[in-house]
Tab-separated table of C-alpha atoms in Angstrom:
chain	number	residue	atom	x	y	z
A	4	UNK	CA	-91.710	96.065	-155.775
A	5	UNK	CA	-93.697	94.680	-152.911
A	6	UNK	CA	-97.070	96.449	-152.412
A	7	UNK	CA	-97.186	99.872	-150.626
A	8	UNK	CA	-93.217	99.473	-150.907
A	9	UNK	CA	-91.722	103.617	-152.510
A	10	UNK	CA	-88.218	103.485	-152.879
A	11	UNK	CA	-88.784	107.661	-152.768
A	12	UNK	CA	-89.460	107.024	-149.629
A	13	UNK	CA	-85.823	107.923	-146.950
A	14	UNK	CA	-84.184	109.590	-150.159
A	15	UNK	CA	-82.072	111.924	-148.518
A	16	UNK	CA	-82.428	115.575	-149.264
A	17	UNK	CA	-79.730	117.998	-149.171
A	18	UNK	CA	-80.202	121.361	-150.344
A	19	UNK	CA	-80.191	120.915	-153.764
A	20	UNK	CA	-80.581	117.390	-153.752
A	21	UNK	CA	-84.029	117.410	-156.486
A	22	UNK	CA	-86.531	115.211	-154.692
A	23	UNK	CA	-88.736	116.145	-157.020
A	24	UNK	CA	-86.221	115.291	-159.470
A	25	UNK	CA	-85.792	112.184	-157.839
A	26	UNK	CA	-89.599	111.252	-157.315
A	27	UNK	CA	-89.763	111.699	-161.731
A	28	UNK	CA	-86.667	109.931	-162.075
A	29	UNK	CA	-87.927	107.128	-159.843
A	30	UNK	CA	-91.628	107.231	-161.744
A	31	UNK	CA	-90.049	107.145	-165.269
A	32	UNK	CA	-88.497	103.747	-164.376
A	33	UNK	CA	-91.513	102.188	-163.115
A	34	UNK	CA	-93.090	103.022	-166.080
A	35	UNK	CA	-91.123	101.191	-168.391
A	36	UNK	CA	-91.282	98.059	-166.301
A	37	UNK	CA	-94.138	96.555	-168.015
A	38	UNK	CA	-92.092	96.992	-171.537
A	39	UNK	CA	-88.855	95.578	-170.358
A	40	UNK	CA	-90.392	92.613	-169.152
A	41	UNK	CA	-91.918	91.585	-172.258
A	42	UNK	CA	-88.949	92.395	-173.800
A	43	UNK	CA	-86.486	90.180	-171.781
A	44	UNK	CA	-86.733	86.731	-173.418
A	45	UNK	CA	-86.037	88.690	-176.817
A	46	UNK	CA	-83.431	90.421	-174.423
A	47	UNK	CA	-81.482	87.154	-173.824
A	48	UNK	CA	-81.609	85.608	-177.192
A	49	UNK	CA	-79.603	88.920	-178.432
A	50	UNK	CA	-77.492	88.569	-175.500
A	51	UNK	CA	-77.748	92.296	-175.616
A	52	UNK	CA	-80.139	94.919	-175.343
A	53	UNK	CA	-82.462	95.419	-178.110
A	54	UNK	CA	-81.910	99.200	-180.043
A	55	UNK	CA	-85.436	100.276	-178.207
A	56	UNK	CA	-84.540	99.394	-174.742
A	57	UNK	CA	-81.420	101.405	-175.122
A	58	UNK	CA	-83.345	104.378	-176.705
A	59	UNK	CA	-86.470	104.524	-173.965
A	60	UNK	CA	-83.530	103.832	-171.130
A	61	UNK	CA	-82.053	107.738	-172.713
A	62	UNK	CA	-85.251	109.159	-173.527
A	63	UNK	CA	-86.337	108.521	-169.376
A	64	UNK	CA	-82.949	110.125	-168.796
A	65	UNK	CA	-81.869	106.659	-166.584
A	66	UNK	CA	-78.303	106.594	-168.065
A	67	UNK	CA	-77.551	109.942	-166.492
A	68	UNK	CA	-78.905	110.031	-163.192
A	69	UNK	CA	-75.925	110.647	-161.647
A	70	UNK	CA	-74.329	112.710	-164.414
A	71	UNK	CA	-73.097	116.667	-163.492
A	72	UNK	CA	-76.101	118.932	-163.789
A	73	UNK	CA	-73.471	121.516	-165.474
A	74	UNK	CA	-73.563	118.339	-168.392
A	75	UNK	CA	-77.369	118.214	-167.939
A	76	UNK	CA	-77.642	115.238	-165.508
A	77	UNK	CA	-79.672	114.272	-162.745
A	78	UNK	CA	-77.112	114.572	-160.408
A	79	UNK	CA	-79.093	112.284	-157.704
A	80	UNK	CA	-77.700	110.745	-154.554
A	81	UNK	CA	-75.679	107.766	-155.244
A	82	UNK	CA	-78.828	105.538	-153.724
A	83	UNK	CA	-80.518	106.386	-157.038
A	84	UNK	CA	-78.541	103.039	-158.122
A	85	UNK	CA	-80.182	101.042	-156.175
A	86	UNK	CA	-83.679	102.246	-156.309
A	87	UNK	CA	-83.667	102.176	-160.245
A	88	UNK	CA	-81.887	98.939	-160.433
A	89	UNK	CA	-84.916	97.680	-158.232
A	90	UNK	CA	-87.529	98.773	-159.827
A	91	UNK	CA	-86.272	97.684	-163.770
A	92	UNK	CA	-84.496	94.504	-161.819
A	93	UNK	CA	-88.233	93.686	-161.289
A	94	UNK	CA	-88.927	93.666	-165.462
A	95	UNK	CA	-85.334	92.024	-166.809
A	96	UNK	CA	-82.332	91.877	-164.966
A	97	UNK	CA	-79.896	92.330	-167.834
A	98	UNK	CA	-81.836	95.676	-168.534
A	99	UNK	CA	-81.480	96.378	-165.334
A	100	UNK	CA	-77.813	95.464	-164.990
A	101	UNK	CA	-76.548	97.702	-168.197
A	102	UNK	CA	-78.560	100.278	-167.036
A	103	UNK	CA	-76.878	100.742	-163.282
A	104	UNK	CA	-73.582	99.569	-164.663
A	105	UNK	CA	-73.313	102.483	-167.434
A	106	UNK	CA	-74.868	105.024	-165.501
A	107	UNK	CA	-72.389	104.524	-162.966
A	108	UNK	CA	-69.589	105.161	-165.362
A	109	UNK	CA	-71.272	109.032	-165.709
A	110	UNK	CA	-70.671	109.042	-162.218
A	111	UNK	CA	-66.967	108.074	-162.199
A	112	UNK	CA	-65.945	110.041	-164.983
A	113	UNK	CA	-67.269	113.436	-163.402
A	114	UNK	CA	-64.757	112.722	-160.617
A	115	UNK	CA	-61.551	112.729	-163.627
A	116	UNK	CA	-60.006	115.976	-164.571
A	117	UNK	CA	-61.988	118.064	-166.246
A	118	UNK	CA	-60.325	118.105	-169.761
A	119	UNK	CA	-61.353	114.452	-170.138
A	120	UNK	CA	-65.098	115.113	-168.924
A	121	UNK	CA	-64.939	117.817	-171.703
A	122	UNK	CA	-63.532	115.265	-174.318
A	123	UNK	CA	-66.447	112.894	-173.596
A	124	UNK	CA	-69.384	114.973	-173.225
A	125	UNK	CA	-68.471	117.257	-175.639
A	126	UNK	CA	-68.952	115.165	-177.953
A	127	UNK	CA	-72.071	113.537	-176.827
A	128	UNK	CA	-73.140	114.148	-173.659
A	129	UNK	CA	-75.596	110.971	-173.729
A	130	UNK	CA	-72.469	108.905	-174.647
A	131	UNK	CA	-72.362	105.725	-172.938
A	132	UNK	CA	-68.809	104.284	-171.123
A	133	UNK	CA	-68.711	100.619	-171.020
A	134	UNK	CA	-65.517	99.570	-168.183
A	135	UNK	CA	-63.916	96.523	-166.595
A	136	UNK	CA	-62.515	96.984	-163.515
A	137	UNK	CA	-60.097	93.663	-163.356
A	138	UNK	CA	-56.546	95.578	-162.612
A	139	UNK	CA	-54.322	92.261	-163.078
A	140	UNK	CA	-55.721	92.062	-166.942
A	141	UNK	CA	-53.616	94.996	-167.959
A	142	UNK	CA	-50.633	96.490	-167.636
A	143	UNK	CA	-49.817	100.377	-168.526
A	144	UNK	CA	-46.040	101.578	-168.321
A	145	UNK	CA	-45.450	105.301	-167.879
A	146	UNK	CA	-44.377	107.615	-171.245
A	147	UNK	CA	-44.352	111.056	-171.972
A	148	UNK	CA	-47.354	112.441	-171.721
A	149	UNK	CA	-49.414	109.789	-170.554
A	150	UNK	CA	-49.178	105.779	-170.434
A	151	UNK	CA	-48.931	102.821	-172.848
A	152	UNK	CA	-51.848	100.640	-171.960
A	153	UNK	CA	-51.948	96.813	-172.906
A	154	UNK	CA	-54.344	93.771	-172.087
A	155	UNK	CA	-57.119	91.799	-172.155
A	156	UNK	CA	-60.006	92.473	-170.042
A	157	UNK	CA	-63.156	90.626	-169.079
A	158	UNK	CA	-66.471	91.073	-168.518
A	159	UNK	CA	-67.364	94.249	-170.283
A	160	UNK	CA	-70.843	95.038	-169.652
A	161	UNK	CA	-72.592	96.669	-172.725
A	162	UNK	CA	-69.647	97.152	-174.818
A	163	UNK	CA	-71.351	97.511	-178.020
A	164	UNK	CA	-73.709	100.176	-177.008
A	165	UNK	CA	-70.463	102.616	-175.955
A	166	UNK	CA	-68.394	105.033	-177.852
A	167	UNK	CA	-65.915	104.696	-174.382
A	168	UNK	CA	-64.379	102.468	-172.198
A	169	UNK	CA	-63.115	102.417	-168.576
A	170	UNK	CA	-60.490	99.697	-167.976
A	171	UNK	CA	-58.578	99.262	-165.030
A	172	UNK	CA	-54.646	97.894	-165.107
A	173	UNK	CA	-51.754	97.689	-162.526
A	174	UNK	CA	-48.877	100.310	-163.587
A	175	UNK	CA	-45.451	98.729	-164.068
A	176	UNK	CA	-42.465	100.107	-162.304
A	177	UNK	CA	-39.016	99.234	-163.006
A	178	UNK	CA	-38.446	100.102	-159.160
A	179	UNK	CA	-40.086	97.587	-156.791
A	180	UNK	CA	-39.718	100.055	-154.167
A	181	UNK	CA	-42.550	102.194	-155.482
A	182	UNK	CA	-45.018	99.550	-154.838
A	183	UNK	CA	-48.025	98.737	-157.019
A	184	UNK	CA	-50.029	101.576	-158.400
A	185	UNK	CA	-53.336	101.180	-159.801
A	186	UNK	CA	-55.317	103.127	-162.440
A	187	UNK	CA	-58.235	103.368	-164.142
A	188	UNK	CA	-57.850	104.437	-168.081
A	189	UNK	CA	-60.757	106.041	-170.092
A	190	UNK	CA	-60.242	104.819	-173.828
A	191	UNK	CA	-61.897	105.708	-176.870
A	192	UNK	CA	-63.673	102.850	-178.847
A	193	UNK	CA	-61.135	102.396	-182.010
A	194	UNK	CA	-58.392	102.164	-179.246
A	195	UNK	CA	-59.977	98.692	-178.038
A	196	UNK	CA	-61.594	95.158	-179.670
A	197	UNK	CA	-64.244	93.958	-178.802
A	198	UNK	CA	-64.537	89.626	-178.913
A	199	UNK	CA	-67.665	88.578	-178.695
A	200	UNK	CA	-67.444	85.769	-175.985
A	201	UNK	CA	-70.436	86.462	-174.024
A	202	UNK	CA	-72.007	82.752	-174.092
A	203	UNK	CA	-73.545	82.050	-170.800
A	204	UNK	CA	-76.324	80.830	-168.566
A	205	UNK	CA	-77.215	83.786	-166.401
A	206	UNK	CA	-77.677	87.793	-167.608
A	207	UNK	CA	-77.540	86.740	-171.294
A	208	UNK	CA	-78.662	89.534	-172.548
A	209	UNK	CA	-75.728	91.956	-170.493
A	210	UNK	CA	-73.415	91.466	-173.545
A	211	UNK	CA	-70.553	91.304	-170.846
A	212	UNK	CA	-68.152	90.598	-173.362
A	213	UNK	CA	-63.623	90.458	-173.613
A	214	UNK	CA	-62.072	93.908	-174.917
A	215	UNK	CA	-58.593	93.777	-175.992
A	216	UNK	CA	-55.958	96.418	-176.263
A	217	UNK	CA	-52.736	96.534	-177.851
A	218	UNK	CA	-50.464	98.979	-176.951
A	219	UNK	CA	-52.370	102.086	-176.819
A	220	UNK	CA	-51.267	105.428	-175.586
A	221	UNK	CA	-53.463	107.100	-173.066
A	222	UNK	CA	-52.735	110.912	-172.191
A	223	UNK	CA	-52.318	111.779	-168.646
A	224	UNK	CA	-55.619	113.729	-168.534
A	225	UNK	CA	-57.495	110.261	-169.244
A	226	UNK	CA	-56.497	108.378	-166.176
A	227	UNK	CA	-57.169	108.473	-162.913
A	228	UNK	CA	-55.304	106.780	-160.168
A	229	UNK	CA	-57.200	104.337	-157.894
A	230	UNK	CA	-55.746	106.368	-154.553
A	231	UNK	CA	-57.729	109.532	-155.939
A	232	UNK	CA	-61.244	107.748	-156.085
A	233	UNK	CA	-60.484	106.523	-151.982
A	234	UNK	CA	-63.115	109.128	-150.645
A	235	UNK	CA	-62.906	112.901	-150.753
A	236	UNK	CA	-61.777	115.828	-153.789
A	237	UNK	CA	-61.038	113.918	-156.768
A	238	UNK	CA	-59.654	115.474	-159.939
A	239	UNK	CA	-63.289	116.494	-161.044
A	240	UNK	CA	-64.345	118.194	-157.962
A	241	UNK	CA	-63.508	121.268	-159.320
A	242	UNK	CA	-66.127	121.513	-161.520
A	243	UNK	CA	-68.149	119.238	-159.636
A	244	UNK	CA	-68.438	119.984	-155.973
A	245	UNK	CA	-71.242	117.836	-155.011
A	246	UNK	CA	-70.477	115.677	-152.538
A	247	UNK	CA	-71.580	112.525	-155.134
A	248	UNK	CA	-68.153	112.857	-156.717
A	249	UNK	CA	-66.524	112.677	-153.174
A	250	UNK	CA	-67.915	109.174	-152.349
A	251	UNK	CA	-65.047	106.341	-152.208
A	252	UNK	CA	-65.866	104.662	-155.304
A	253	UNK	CA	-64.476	101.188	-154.758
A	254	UNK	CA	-65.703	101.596	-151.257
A	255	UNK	CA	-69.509	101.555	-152.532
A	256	UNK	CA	-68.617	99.552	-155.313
A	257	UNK	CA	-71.206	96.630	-154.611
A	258	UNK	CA	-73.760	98.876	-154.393
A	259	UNK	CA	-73.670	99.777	-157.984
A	260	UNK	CA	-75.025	96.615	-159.050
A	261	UNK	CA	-76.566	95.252	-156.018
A	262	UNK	CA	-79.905	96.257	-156.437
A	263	UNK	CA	-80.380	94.442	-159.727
A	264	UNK	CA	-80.622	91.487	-157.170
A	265	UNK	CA	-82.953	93.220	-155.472
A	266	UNK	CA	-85.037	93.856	-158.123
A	267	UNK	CA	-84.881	90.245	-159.272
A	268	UNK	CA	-85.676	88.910	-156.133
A	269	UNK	CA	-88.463	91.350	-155.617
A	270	UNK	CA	-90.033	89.912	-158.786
A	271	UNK	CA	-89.645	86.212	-158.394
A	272	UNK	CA	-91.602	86.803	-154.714
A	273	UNK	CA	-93.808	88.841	-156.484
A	274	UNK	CA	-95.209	86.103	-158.997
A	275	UNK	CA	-95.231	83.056	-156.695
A	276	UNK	CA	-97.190	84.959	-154.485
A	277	UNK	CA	-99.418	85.232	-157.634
A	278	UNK	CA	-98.915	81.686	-158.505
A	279	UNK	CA	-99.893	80.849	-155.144
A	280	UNK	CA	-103.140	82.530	-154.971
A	281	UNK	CA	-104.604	80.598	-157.629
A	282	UNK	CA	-102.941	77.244	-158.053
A	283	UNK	CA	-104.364	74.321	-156.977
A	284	UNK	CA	-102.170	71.091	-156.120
A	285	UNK	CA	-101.676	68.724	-159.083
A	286	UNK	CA	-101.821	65.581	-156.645
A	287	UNK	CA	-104.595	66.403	-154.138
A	288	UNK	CA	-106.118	68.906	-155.520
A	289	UNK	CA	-105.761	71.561	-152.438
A	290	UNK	CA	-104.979	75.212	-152.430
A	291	UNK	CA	-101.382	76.386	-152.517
A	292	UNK	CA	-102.242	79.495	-150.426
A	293	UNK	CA	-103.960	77.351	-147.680
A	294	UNK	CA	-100.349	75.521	-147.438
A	295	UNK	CA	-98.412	76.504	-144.226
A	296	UNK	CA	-94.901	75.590	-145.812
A	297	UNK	CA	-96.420	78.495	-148.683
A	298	UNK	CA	-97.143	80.758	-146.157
A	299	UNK	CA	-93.772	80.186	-144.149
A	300	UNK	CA	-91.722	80.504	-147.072
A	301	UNK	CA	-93.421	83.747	-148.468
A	302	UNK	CA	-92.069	85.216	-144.679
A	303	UNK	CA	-89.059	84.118	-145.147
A	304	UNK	CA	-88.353	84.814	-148.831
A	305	UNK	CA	-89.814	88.640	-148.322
A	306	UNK	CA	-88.002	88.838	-144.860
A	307	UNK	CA	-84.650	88.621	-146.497
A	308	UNK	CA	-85.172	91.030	-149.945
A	309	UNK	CA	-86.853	93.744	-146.970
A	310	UNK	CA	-83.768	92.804	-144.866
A	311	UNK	CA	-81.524	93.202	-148.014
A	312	UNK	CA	-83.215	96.747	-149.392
A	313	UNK	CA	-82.629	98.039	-146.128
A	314	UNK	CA	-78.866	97.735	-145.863
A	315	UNK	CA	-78.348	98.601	-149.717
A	316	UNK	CA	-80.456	101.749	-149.316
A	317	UNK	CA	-78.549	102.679	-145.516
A	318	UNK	CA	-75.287	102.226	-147.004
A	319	UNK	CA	-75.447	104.556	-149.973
A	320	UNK	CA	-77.538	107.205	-147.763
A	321	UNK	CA	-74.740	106.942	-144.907
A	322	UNK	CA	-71.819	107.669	-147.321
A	323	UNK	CA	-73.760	110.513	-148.885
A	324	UNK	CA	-74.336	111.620	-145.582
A	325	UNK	CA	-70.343	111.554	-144.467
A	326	UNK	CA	-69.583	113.212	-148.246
A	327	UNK	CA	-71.419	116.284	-147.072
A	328	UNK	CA	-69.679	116.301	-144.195
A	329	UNK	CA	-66.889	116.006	-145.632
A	330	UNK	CA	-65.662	113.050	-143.878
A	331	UNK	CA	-63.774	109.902	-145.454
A	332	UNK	CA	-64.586	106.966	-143.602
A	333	UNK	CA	-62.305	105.079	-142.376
A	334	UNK	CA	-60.744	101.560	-143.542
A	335	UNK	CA	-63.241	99.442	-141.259
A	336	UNK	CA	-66.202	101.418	-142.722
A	337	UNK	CA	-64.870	100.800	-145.694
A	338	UNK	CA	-64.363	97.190	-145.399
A	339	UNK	CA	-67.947	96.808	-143.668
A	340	UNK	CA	-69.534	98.545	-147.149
A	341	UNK	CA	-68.238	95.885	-148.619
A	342	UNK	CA	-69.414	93.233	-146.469
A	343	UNK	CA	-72.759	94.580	-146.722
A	344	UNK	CA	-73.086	94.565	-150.129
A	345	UNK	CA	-72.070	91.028	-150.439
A	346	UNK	CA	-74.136	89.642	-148.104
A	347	UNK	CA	-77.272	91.801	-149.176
A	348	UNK	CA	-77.150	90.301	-152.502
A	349	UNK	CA	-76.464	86.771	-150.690
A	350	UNK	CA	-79.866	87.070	-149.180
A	351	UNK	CA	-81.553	87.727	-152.338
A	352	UNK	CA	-79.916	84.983	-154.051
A	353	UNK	CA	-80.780	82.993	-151.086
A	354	UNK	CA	-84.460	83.956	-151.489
A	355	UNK	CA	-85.173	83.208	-155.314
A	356	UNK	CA	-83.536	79.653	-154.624
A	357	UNK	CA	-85.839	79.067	-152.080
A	358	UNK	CA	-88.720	79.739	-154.151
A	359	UNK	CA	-87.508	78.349	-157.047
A	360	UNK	CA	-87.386	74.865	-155.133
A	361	UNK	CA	-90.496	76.027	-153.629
A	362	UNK	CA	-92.500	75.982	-156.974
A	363	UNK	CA	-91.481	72.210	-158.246
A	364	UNK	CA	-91.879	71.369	-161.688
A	365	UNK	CA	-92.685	74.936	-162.427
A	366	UNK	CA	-90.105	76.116	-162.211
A	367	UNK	CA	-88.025	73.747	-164.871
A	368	UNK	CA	-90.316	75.364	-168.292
A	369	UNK	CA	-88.432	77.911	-170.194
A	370	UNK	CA	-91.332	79.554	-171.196
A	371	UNK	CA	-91.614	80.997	-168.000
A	372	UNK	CA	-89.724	83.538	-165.996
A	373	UNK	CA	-88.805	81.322	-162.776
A	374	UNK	CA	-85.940	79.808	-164.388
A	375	UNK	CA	-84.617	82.952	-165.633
A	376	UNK	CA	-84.923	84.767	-162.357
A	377	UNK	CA	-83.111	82.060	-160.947
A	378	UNK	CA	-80.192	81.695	-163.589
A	379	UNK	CA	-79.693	85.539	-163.436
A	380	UNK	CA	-79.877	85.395	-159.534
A	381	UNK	CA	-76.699	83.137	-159.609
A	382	UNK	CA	-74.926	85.052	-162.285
A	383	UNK	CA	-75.235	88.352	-160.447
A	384	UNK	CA	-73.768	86.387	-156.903
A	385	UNK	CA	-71.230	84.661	-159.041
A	386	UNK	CA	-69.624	88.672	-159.528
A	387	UNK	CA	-66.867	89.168	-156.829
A	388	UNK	CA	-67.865	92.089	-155.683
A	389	UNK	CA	-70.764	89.886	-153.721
A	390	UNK	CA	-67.980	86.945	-153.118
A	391	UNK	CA	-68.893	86.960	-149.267
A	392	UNK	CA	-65.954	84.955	-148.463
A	393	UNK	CA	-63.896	87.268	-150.168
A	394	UNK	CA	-65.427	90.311	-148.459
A	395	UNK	CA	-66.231	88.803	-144.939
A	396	UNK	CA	-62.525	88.028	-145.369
A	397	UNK	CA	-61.388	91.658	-145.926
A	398	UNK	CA	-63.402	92.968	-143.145
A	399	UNK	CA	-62.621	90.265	-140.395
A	400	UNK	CA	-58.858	90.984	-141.288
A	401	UNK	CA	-59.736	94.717	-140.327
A	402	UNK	CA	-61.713	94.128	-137.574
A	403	UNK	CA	-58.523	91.841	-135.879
A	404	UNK	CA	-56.184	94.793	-136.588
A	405	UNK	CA	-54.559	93.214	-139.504
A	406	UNK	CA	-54.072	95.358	-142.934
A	407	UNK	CA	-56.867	95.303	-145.480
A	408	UNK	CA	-55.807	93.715	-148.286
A	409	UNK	CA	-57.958	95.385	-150.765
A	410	UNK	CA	-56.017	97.307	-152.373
A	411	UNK	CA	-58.467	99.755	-154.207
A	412	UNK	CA	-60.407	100.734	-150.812
């Protein structure tokens, strides 16, 4: 984080919001910064997290920041995300990825019915929930009691650190006329397979790998239609009134993940500044920092991460804001949270590829961490949820009085 930079700093503060709760939660992730980054090349040749990431990621408490406090969570404002996934985006981006990803998922599940938070934390209230939003990769068809669920999903961030798993799937109807109905179903591990096909070139060490499921019954009580997570009382707000479990989840989606970007960004500016203070040109022997192309490019680099904090950090505090007031916002506020977070991580992505051509030959040595910051850079913009095209698309629909075509929003 740049210098004088508190992400404490505008966390909003309802009446039993915890800032000091928040200010602890906020210090016990800056703390293990210096750790996770000398862990991340050992990170990315596991292409998971090591055992003692995971264990001083639950002994700060991180996973459940935005847990119940009637589990023994944090229960912090949803911008708690993004200020965490900053500051450990800053030591390893894949730490910083699993972290925001599966802390979310304590989030989401305190807004199902309470019978399945009970199921889950019961057991092990630390328990971590791995997910994969893709609806089209499953299908569920309606039974007694609850739903056969089949498929083969995607992109499962930290699968093999979870005991559950949310996976979203399109509901089959034998009557076109009901339209498409989408759900989100919270599976225990034996009820899934994990493939290990997570071989890649950015966030190696995410262990974003396929689950499969074949034909597995999931009661009622652990699902949770899409429609119900839109913004407002949710199954779980009976037990969990806080205005955190009223936020429209797919809404704010982006924002789960976005500031790993940030954090990433943050760090590559960070170290060619350093770079930069001290190097001295291999061909004429002058001072980097006495360079005006350094200098311009150190505006322009920090100009958009400050540009892209900002919007992360007003759009999370803004929807808190309307939870307490119990206002859902509407479908163009919607559709603009989504532009927002797309192009906020665009302008991070657009910064670390500006200094990574900035620092030559440098840049190319795999000992170092340029080339990693860059690689992960491109595999966080590469998710769709910071697709600009895709969200810029959505929202200009809106804005020209056509219908969204989101369908989870």
């Amino acid at each position: 984080m740049a210098p004088g930079q508190d992400p404490s700093v505008g966390q909003p503060a309802g009446p039993e919001s915890g800032e000091r709760a928040y200010a602890a939660m906020i210090a016990k992730a800056r703390a293990l910064v210096p750790r996770l980054r000398e862990r991340a090349a050992r990170t990315e040749e596991l292409r998971y997290l090591p055992p003692e990431t995971e264990r001083d990621l639950h002994g700060a408490g991180l996973f459940r920041m935005l847990q119940p406090k009637r589990i023994g969570g944090a229960e912090l404002d949803y911008v708690a995300l993004i200020d965490c996934a900053d500051l450990l985006g800053q030591a390893d981006a894949s730490a910083a990825w699993n972290l925001a990803n599966l802390a979310s998922h304590h989030w989401m599940l305190g807004m199902f019915e309470k019978k399945a938070q009970d199921l889950v934390w019961g057991r092990d209230p630390d328990a971590l929930i791995a997910s994969s939003f893709i609806f089209p990769a499953g299908r569920a068809t309606r039974v007694e009691g609850g739903y056969q669920l089949h498929g083969s999903w995607p992109f499962s961030s930290g699968v093999a650190s979870c005991e559950w798993n949310m996976l979203a799937s399109v509901v089959s109807s034998d009557d076109e006329a009901d339209g498409i109905e989408y759900r989100i179903f919270l599976l225990p591990k034996h009820d899934y397979k994990v493939l290990d096909t997570w071989n890649v070139a950015g966030l190696r060490g995410t262990g974003s790998c396929d689950v499969e499921v074949r034909e597995a019954f999931v009661a009622d009580h652990m699902t949770v239609a899409v429609g119900e997570l839109a913004g407002g009382r949710a199954p779980g707000s009976k037990v969990n009134p806080n205005p955190l479990y009223a936020l429209p989840v797919f809404s704010l989606f982006p924002y789960v993940l976005s500031g790993v970007a940030l954090g990433n960004a943050q760090a590559c500016l960070n170290d060619y500044i350093e770079v930069a203070r001290h190097r001295i040109s291999t061909y004429n022997r002058a001072k980097l920092s006495d360079f005006q192309s350094t200098q311009i490019k150190i505006a322009e680099a920090s100009a958009k991460i400050d540009a892209a904090r900002r919007i992360m950090r007003s759009a999370c505090i803004d929807a808190m804001e309307d939870a307490r007031r119990s206002h859902i916002p509407d479908i163009a506020t919607k559709t603009r949270y989504r532009r927002d977070g797309a192009f906020s991580v665009n302008l991070c992505t657009d910064a670390v590829s500006m200094l990574f051509a900035a620092s030559g030959a440098r840049g190319l040595f795999t000992a170092g961490v340029l080339q990693r910051q860059f690689r992960d850079a491109h595999a966080i913009n590469s998710h769709l949820a910071f697709n600009f095209d895709t969200a810029g698309t959505n929202y200009g629909r809106v804005a020209l009085g056509l219908p969204s075509e989101n369908l989870t929003l």
